[in-house]
mmCIF file of C-alpha atoms in Angstrom:
data_model
loop_
_atom_site.group_PDB
_atom_site.id
_atom_site.type_symbol
_atom_site.label_atom_id
_atom_site.label_comp_id
_atom_site.label_asym_id
_atom_site.label_seq_id
_atom_site.Cartn_x
_atom_site.Cartn_y
_atom_site.Cartn_z
ATOM 1 C CA MET A 1 11.587 -116.784 16.315
ATOM 2 C CA TYR A 2 9.932 -114.581 18.948
ATOM 3 C CA SER A 3 8.497 -116.177 21.991
ATOM 4 C CA PRO A 4 4.702 -115.741 22.734
ATOM 5 C CA ALA A 5 5.507 -113.381 25.488
ATOM 6 C CA LEU A 6 7.491 -111.074 23.178
ATOM 7 C CA ARG A 7 4.826 -111.135 20.451
ATOM 8 C CA ALA A 8 2.201 -110.036 22.952
ATOM 9 C CA ALA A 9 4.371 -107.104 24.085
ATOM 10 C CA ALA A 10 4.985 -105.972 20.525
ATOM 11 C CA ALA A 11 1.264 -105.942 19.682
ATOM 12 C CA LEU A 12 0.456 -103.835 22.714
ATOM 13 C CA PHE A 13 3.020 -101.185 21.671
ATOM 14 C CA LEU A 14 1.764 -100.915 18.130
ATOM 15 C CA PHE A 15 -1.936 -100.590 18.793
ATOM 16 C CA ALA A 16 -2.073 -98.794 22.094
ATOM 17 C CA PRO A 17 -2.430 -94.956 22.018
ATOM 18 C CA LEU A 18 0.768 -93.083 22.395
ATOM 19 C CA ALA A 19 1.335 -92.088 26.014
ATOM 20 C CA PRO A 20 2.929 -88.695 26.722
ATOM 21 C CA ALA A 21 6.620 -88.852 27.261
ATOM 22 C CA SER A 22 6.369 -86.691 30.389
ATOM 23 C CA ALA A 23 3.960 -84.671 32.583
ATOM 24 C CA GLN A 24 5.021 -81.330 30.877
ATOM 25 C CA GLU A 25 4.047 -82.661 27.485
ATOM 26 C CA ALA A 26 0.716 -83.815 28.892
ATOM 27 C CA TYR A 27 0.046 -80.295 30.280
ATOM 28 C CA GLU A 28 0.961 -78.518 27.009
ATOM 29 C CA GLY A 29 -1.317 -80.823 25.094
ATOM 30 C CA ALA A 30 -4.193 -80.005 27.426
ATOM 31 C CA VAL A 31 -3.575 -76.258 27.035
ATOM 32 C CA ARG A 32 -3.604 -76.522 23.251
ATOM 33 C CA ARG A 33 -6.939 -78.281 23.376
ATOM 34 C CA ASP A 34 -8.408 -75.489 25.571
ATOM 35 C CA GLU A 35 -7.256 -72.506 23.339
ATOM 36 C CA PRO A 36 -10.181 -70.412 21.874
ATOM 37 C CA LYS A 37 -10.833 -70.478 18.180
ATOM 38 C CA GLN A 38 -9.325 -67.546 16.165
ATOM 39 C CA GLU A 39 -11.803 -64.874 14.964
ATOM 40 C CA PRO A 40 -11.922 -64.015 11.251
ATOM 41 C CA PRO A 41 -9.875 -60.854 10.283
ATOM 42 C CA GLN A 42 -11.681 -57.497 10.556
ATOM 43 C CA PRO A 43 -12.200 -55.340 7.427
ATOM 44 C CA GLN A 44 -9.409 -52.810 6.874
ATOM 45 C CA MET A 45 -9.662 -49.421 5.089
ATOM 46 C CA THR A 46 -7.118 -49.543 2.271
ATOM 47 C CA LYS A 47 -7.918 -46.129 0.754
ATOM 48 C CA ALA A 48 -9.314 -43.081 2.567
ATOM 49 C CA PRO A 49 -11.817 -40.787 0.827
ATOM 50 C CA GLN A 50 -10.504 -37.516 -0.626
ATOM 51 C CA LEU A 51 -12.556 -34.331 -0.931
ATOM 52 C CA LEU A 52 -12.971 -33.543 -4.639
ATOM 53 C CA ARG A 53 -15.615 -30.801 -4.583
ATOM 54 C CA SER A 54 -16.510 -28.475 -1.737
ATOM 55 C CA VAL A 55 -19.143 -25.748 -1.470
ATOM 56 C CA GLU A 56 -18.522 -22.541 0.467
ATOM 57 C CA PRO A 57 -21.306 -22.185 3.055
ATOM 58 C CA ALA A 58 -23.235 -18.944 3.256
ATOM 59 C CA PHE A 59 -22.398 -16.874 6.325
ATOM 60 C CA PRO A 60 -25.642 -16.592 8.381
ATOM 61 C CA PRO A 61 -27.048 -13.031 8.389
ATOM 62 C CA GLU A 62 -27.762 -13.276 12.122
ATOM 63 C CA ALA A 63 -24.118 -14.089 12.874
ATOM 64 C CA ALA A 64 -22.858 -11.426 10.482
ATOM 65 C CA ALA A 65 -25.030 -8.781 12.155
ATOM 66 C CA GLY A 66 -23.546 -9.696 15.527
ATOM 67 C CA GLN A 67 -20.005 -10.184 14.109
ATOM 68 C CA ILE A 68 -19.980 -13.746 15.552
ATOM 69 C CA SER A 69 -17.713 -16.650 14.539
ATOM 70 C CA GLY A 70 -18.296 -20.352 15.180
ATOM 71 C CA ASP A 71 -17.239 -23.970 14.453
ATOM 72 C CA VAL A 72 -19.669 -26.781 13.515
ATOM 73 C CA THR A 73 -18.564 -30.436 13.692
ATOM 74 C CA LEU A 74 -20.503 -32.792 11.422
ATOM 75 C CA GLU A 75 -20.664 -36.561 10.945
ATOM 76 C CA ILE A 76 -20.796 -37.329 7.243
ATOM 77 C CA GLU A 77 -21.810 -40.639 5.660
ATOM 78 C CA ILE A 78 -20.088 -41.114 2.313
ATOM 79 C CA ALA A 79 -21.609 -43.616 -0.086
ATOM 80 C CA ALA A 80 -19.582 -46.113 -2.129
ATOM 81 C CA ASP A 81 -19.722 -43.760 -5.126
ATOM 82 C CA GLY A 82 -18.288 -40.798 -3.128
ATOM 83 C CA THR A 83 -21.528 -38.822 -2.724
ATOM 84 C CA VAL A 84 -22.807 -37.679 0.673
ATOM 85 C CA SER A 85 -25.704 -39.916 1.666
ATOM 86 C CA ASP A 86 -26.334 -38.302 5.070
ATOM 87 C CA ALA A 87 -24.951 -35.707 7.480
ATOM 88 C CA ALA A 88 -25.671 -34.816 11.074
ATOM 89 C CA VAL A 89 -24.468 -32.174 13.531
ATOM 90 C CA VAL A 90 -22.190 -33.465 16.294
ATOM 91 C CA THR A 91 -21.153 -30.131 17.818
ATOM 92 C CA SER A 92 -23.528 -27.207 17.315
ATOM 93 C CA ALA A 93 -22.549 -23.528 17.040
ATOM 94 C CA GLY A 94 -26.020 -21.981 16.817
ATOM 95 C CA HIS A 95 -26.768 -18.584 15.209
ATOM 96 C CA GLY A 96 -27.648 -20.331 11.948
ATOM 97 C CA PHE A 97 -24.197 -21.940 11.530
ATOM 98 C CA ASP A 98 -25.535 -25.527 11.767
ATOM 99 C CA GLU A 99 -28.026 -25.112 8.933
ATOM 100 C CA ALA A 100 -25.495 -23.371 6.714
ATOM 101 C CA ALA A 101 -22.878 -26.082 7.295
ATOM 102 C CA LEU A 102 -25.328 -28.927 6.594
ATOM 103 C CA ALA A 103 -26.587 -27.292 3.388
ATOM 104 C CA ALA A 104 -23.014 -26.949 2.099
ATOM 105 C CA VAL A 105 -21.745 -30.406 3.187
ATOM 106 C CA ARG A 106 -24.606 -32.249 1.450
ATOM 107 C CA GLN A 107 -23.230 -30.906 -1.838
ATOM 108 C CA PHE A 108 -19.690 -32.234 -1.256
ATOM 109 C CA THR A 109 -18.207 -34.906 -3.495
ATOM 110 C CA PHE A 110 -15.459 -37.345 -2.396
ATOM 111 C CA SER A 111 -13.359 -39.971 -4.092
ATOM 112 C CA PRO A 112 -14.753 -43.388 -3.039
ATOM 113 C CA ALA A 113 -13.201 -44.980 0.035
ATOM 114 C CA GLU A 114 -11.913 -48.566 -0.302
ATOM 115 C CA VAL A 115 -12.160 -51.337 2.294
ATOM 116 C CA ASP A 116 -10.018 -54.384 1.579
ATOM 117 C CA GLY A 117 -9.358 -52.920 -1.863
ATOM 118 C CA LYS A 118 -13.019 -52.449 -2.818
ATOM 119 C CA PRO A 119 -15.229 -49.273 -2.813
ATOM 120 C CA ALA A 120 -17.302 -49.109 0.340
ATOM 121 C CA PRO A 121 -19.393 -46.622 2.330
ATOM 122 C CA VAL A 122 -17.655 -44.918 5.255
ATOM 123 C CA ARG A 123 -18.407 -42.386 7.973
ATOM 124 C CA ILE A 124 -16.122 -39.426 8.792
ATOM 125 C CA GLN A 125 -16.179 -36.302 10.950
ATOM 126 C CA TYR A 126 -15.761 -32.843 9.399
ATOM 127 C CA THR A 127 -15.484 -29.415 11.092
ATOM 128 C CA GLN A 128 -16.644 -26.282 9.289
ATOM 129 C CA HIS A 129 -15.079 -23.036 10.562
ATOM 130 C CA PHE A 130 -17.020 -19.788 10.252
ATOM 131 C CA VAL A 131 -14.816 -16.716 10.792
ATOM 132 C CA PHE A 132 -16.287 -13.239 10.639
ATOM 133 C CA GLU A 133 -14.112 -10.691 8.846
ATOM 134 C CA GLU A 134 -14.696 -7.001 8.324
ATOM 135 C CA PRO A 135 -15.553 -6.214 4.689
ATOM 136 C CA LYS A 136 -12.490 -5.080 2.819
ATOM 137 C CA ALA A 137 -12.484 -1.836 0.925
ATOM 138 C CA PRO A 138 -12.337 -2.279 -2.853
ATOM 139 C CA ALA A 139 -8.837 -2.295 -4.207
ATOM 140 C CA ALA A 140 -7.683 0.990 -5.648
ATOM 141 C CA PRO A 141 -7.158 0.983 -9.426
ATOM 142 C CA PRO A 142 -3.548 0.980 -10.543
ATOM 143 C CA PRO A 143 -2.093 4.472 -10.953
ATOM 144 C CA LYS A 144 -2.059 5.964 -14.414
ATOM 145 C CA PRO A 145 1.344 6.458 -16.038
ATOM 146 C CA ILE A 146 2.849 9.951 -15.995
ATOM 147 C CA THR A 147 2.029 11.433 -19.405
ATOM 148 C CA PHE A 148 2.433 15.187 -18.801
ATOM 149 C CA LYS A 149 5.442 16.731 -17.096
ATOM 150 C CA GLY A 150 7.724 19.728 -17.346
ATOM 151 C CA ARG A 151 9.330 22.743 -15.661
ATOM 152 C CA ILE A 152 8.171 26.214 -14.687
ATOM 153 C CA LEU A 153 10.786 28.963 -14.989
ATOM 154 C CA GLU A 154 10.806 32.735 -14.663
ATOM 155 C CA ARG A 155 11.059 34.520 -17.951
ATOM 156 C CA GLY A 156 14.290 36.475 -18.277
ATOM 157 C CA THR A 157 16.114 34.855 -15.342
ATOM 158 C CA ARG A 158 15.203 31.174 -15.986
ATOM 159 C CA LYS A 159 14.896 30.775 -12.216
ATOM 160 C CA PRO A 160 12.856 27.689 -11.152
ATOM 161 C CA LEU A 161 9.527 28.698 -9.659
ATOM 162 C CA ALA A 162 8.979 26.336 -6.731
ATOM 163 C CA GLY A 163 5.376 26.258 -5.558
ATOM 164 C CA ALA A 164 3.872 27.343 -8.863
ATOM 165 C CA ALA A 165 0.630 25.497 -9.590
ATOM 166 C CA VAL A 166 -0.274 23.730 -12.824
ATOM 167 C CA LYS A 167 -4.040 23.296 -13.246
ATOM 168 C CA VAL A 168 -5.922 21.427 -15.962
ATOM 169 C CA ALA A 169 -8.945 23.564 -16.852
ATOM 170 C CA GLY A 170 -12.333 21.930 -16.318
ATOM 171 C CA THR A 171 -10.946 19.221 -13.999
ATOM 172 C CA GLU A 172 -9.662 18.860 -10.454
ATOM 173 C CA LEU A 173 -6.243 17.740 -11.700
ATOM 174 C CA ALA A 174 -3.406 19.933 -10.489
ATOM 175 C CA ALA A 175 0.271 19.715 -9.578
ATOM 176 C CA VAL A 176 2.709 21.911 -7.652
ATOM 177 C CA ALA A 177 6.238 22.500 -8.880
ATOM 178 C CA ASP A 178 9.064 21.240 -6.667
ATOM 179 C CA GLU A 179 12.298 23.062 -5.764
ATOM 180 C CA SER A 180 13.636 22.577 -9.288
ATOM 181 C CA GLY A 181 10.410 23.824 -10.835
ATOM 182 C CA ARG A 182 9.378 20.368 -12.062
ATOM 183 C CA PHE A 183 5.848 18.963 -12.069
ATOM 184 C CA GLU A 184 4.136 15.756 -13.203
ATOM 185 C CA LEU A 185 0.555 14.781 -14.039
ATOM 186 C CA ALA A 186 -1.177 11.634 -15.298
ATOM 187 C CA LEU A 187 -3.614 12.614 -18.032
ATOM 188 C CA ASP A 188 -5.730 10.786 -20.586
ATOM 189 C CA PRO A 189 -5.089 11.317 -24.297
ATOM 190 C CA GLY A 190 -6.776 14.290 -25.929
ATOM 191 C CA PRO A 191 -6.642 18.109 -25.945
ATOM 192 C CA PHE A 192 -6.628 20.068 -22.697
ATOM 193 C CA ASP A 193 -6.045 23.589 -21.426
ATOM 194 C CA VAL A 194 -3.423 24.389 -18.773
ATOM 195 C CA GLU A 195 -3.213 27.316 -16.384
ATOM 196 C CA VAL A 196 0.121 28.027 -14.691
ATOM 197 C CA VAL A 197 -0.325 30.210 -11.609
ATOM 198 C CA ASP A 198 2.209 31.845 -9.294
ATOM 199 C CA PRO A 199 1.447 34.788 -6.968
ATOM 200 C CA ALA A 200 4.423 36.874 -8.137
ATOM 201 C CA HIS A 201 3.935 36.225 -11.859
ATOM 202 C CA LEU A 202 1.335 36.661 -14.517
ATOM 203 C CA ILE A 203 -0.915 33.689 -15.210
ATOM 204 C CA SER A 204 0.102 31.636 -18.224
ATOM 205 C CA TYR A 205 -2.633 30.050 -20.367
ATOM 206 C CA ASN A 206 -1.643 27.170 -22.642
ATOM 207 C CA HIS A 207 -3.393 24.691 -24.917
ATOM 208 C CA GLU A 208 -1.849 21.224 -25.159
ATOM 209 C CA SER A 209 -2.749 17.871 -26.715
ATOM 210 C CA LEU A 210 -1.782 14.289 -25.881
ATOM 211 C CA LYS A 211 -1.787 11.331 -28.229
ATOM 212 C CA ALA A 212 -2.397 7.771 -27.091
ATOM 213 C CA GLY A 213 0.765 5.996 -26.027
ATOM 214 C CA GLU A 214 2.925 9.120 -25.765
ATOM 215 C CA SER A 215 4.049 11.529 -23.062
ATOM 216 C CA LEU A 216 4.419 15.275 -23.274
ATOM 217 C CA GLU A 217 7.177 17.357 -21.658
ATOM 218 C CA VAL A 218 7.010 21.148 -21.645
ATOM 219 C CA THR A 219 8.699 24.209 -20.171
ATOM 220 C CA TYR A 220 6.594 27.184 -19.142
ATOM 221 C CA TYR A 221 8.085 30.674 -18.667
ATOM 222 C CA LEU A 222 6.155 33.063 -16.418
ATOM 223 C CA MET A 223 6.415 36.830 -16.720
ATOM 224 C CA PRO A 224 7.124 38.505 -13.332
ATOM 225 C CA LYS A 225 4.732 41.198 -12.176
ATOM 226 C CA LYS A 226 7.652 43.350 -10.910
ATOM 227 C CA PHE A 227 10.930 44.081 -12.678
ATOM 228 C CA GLY A 228 14.092 44.701 -10.704
ATOM 229 C CA LEU A 229 14.348 45.825 -7.126
ATOM 230 C CA TYR A 230 11.908 48.745 -7.456
ATOM 231 C CA GLU A 231 8.632 49.114 -9.224
ATOM 232 C CA THR A 232 7.941 52.283 -11.238
ATOM 233 C CA VAL A 233 4.391 53.283 -12.104
ATOM 234 C CA VAL A 234 3.871 56.168 -14.593
ATOM 235 C CA ARG A 235 0.467 57.850 -14.724
ATOM 236 C CA SER A 236 -0.593 60.657 -17.136
ATOM 237 C CA ASP A 237 -3.745 62.337 -18.433
ATOM 238 C CA ARG A 238 -5.159 61.309 -21.721
ATOM 239 C CA GLU A 239 -3.895 63.503 -24.615
ATOM 240 C CA LYS A 240 -6.246 66.281 -25.611
ATOM 241 C CA LYS A 241 -7.079 66.527 -29.264
ATOM 242 C CA GLU A 242 -7.304 70.061 -30.677
ATOM 243 C CA VAL A 243 -9.436 70.768 -33.757
ATOM 244 C CA THR A 244 -9.271 74.105 -35.728
ATOM 245 C CA ARG A 245 -12.002 75.012 -38.186
ATOM 246 C CA ARG A 246 -11.672 77.825 -40.788
ATOM 247 C CA THR A 247 -14.290 79.214 -43.198
ATOM 248 C CA LEU A 248 -13.240 81.188 -46.301
ATOM 249 C CA GLN A 249 -15.507 83.166 -48.643
ATOM 250 C CA ARG A 250 -15.159 82.882 -52.417
ATOM 251 C CA GLU A 251 -14.351 86.577 -52.797
ATOM 252 C CA GLU A 252 -11.486 86.254 -50.291
ATOM 253 C CA LEU A 253 -10.095 83.273 -52.089
ATOM 254 C CA GLU A 254 -9.964 85.070 -55.389
ATOM 255 C CA LYS A 255 -8.000 88.003 -53.802
ATOM 256 C CA VAL A 256 -5.250 85.872 -52.177
ATOM 257 C CA PRO A 257 -1.898 86.769 -53.740
ATOM 258 C CA GLY A 258 -0.379 84.022 -55.889
ATOM 259 C CA SER A 259 -3.594 82.094 -56.247
ATOM 260 C CA PHE A 260 -4.496 83.605 -59.590
ATOM 261 C CA GLY A 261 -8.128 83.502 -58.539
ATOM 262 C CA ASP A 262 -8.009 79.661 -58.029
ATOM 263 C CA PRO A 263 -9.523 78.627 -54.644
ATOM 264 C CA ILE A 264 -7.767 75.230 -54.769
ATOM 265 C CA ARG A 265 -4.367 76.904 -54.743
ATOM 266 C CA VAL A 266 -5.425 78.859 -51.618
ATOM 267 C CA LEU A 267 -6.305 75.629 -49.775
ATOM 268 C CA GLN A 268 -3.023 74.028 -50.777
ATOM 269 C CA ASN A 269 -1.081 76.957 -49.295
ATOM 270 C CA LEU A 270 -2.822 76.781 -45.896
ATOM 271 C CA PRO A 271 -0.681 75.502 -42.940
ATOM 272 C CA GLY A 272 -0.938 71.793 -42.449
#
């Protein structure tokens, strides 16, 4: 059995509040009681918006006339469905750039942004660059395929006639023969007339025809204006024509020997 004194000590231990084991433990307990309460977590963007449809802004006529470039920074409010609900200019460029950028941005479409995994409205910044460029000249059409080609040679010697010109009558198309006498032209299908010209040769006139999907190759021979080393020119008067007329009487015809009085026989016996 416990004595009364022991029972009283045991009761005091069981029901009395637990005292700190040391001063350090008492200090740490006080610090824990003074800590501030934790704030709830802030919303987090889990998916950024992506531009799905953009509109090219019109270049302001005022800026184009002055050949001016500029950058406009905009603040865009994107609704939960990805449409642009509002837009405002943050950095202005003037010269009509601000208005053009706003008109284009309001027609943009984005994929919806997500905050904590759910679609939500967001606000972003967007910069529109306007760069003036000189108008480009229209691209040249592709060259036509070579459909007419050939050689120009001297008749008799078959010497290549470098520098001889090939002209298509009624057009401005022409070609000049190279050192080997060759030439090339791109022509449309159909008939055409060709003139081959060289200063030391006679002009050659030719009629050709091209069919669709084919090419034509020819060889032209030009007649030289001079033959050999020297040129001989012979000039003469036109031949004179002599005419002799004779008149015979009937009585004379009947007296011609051997005619037996027949005038026809007399005519047959005349010279010539």
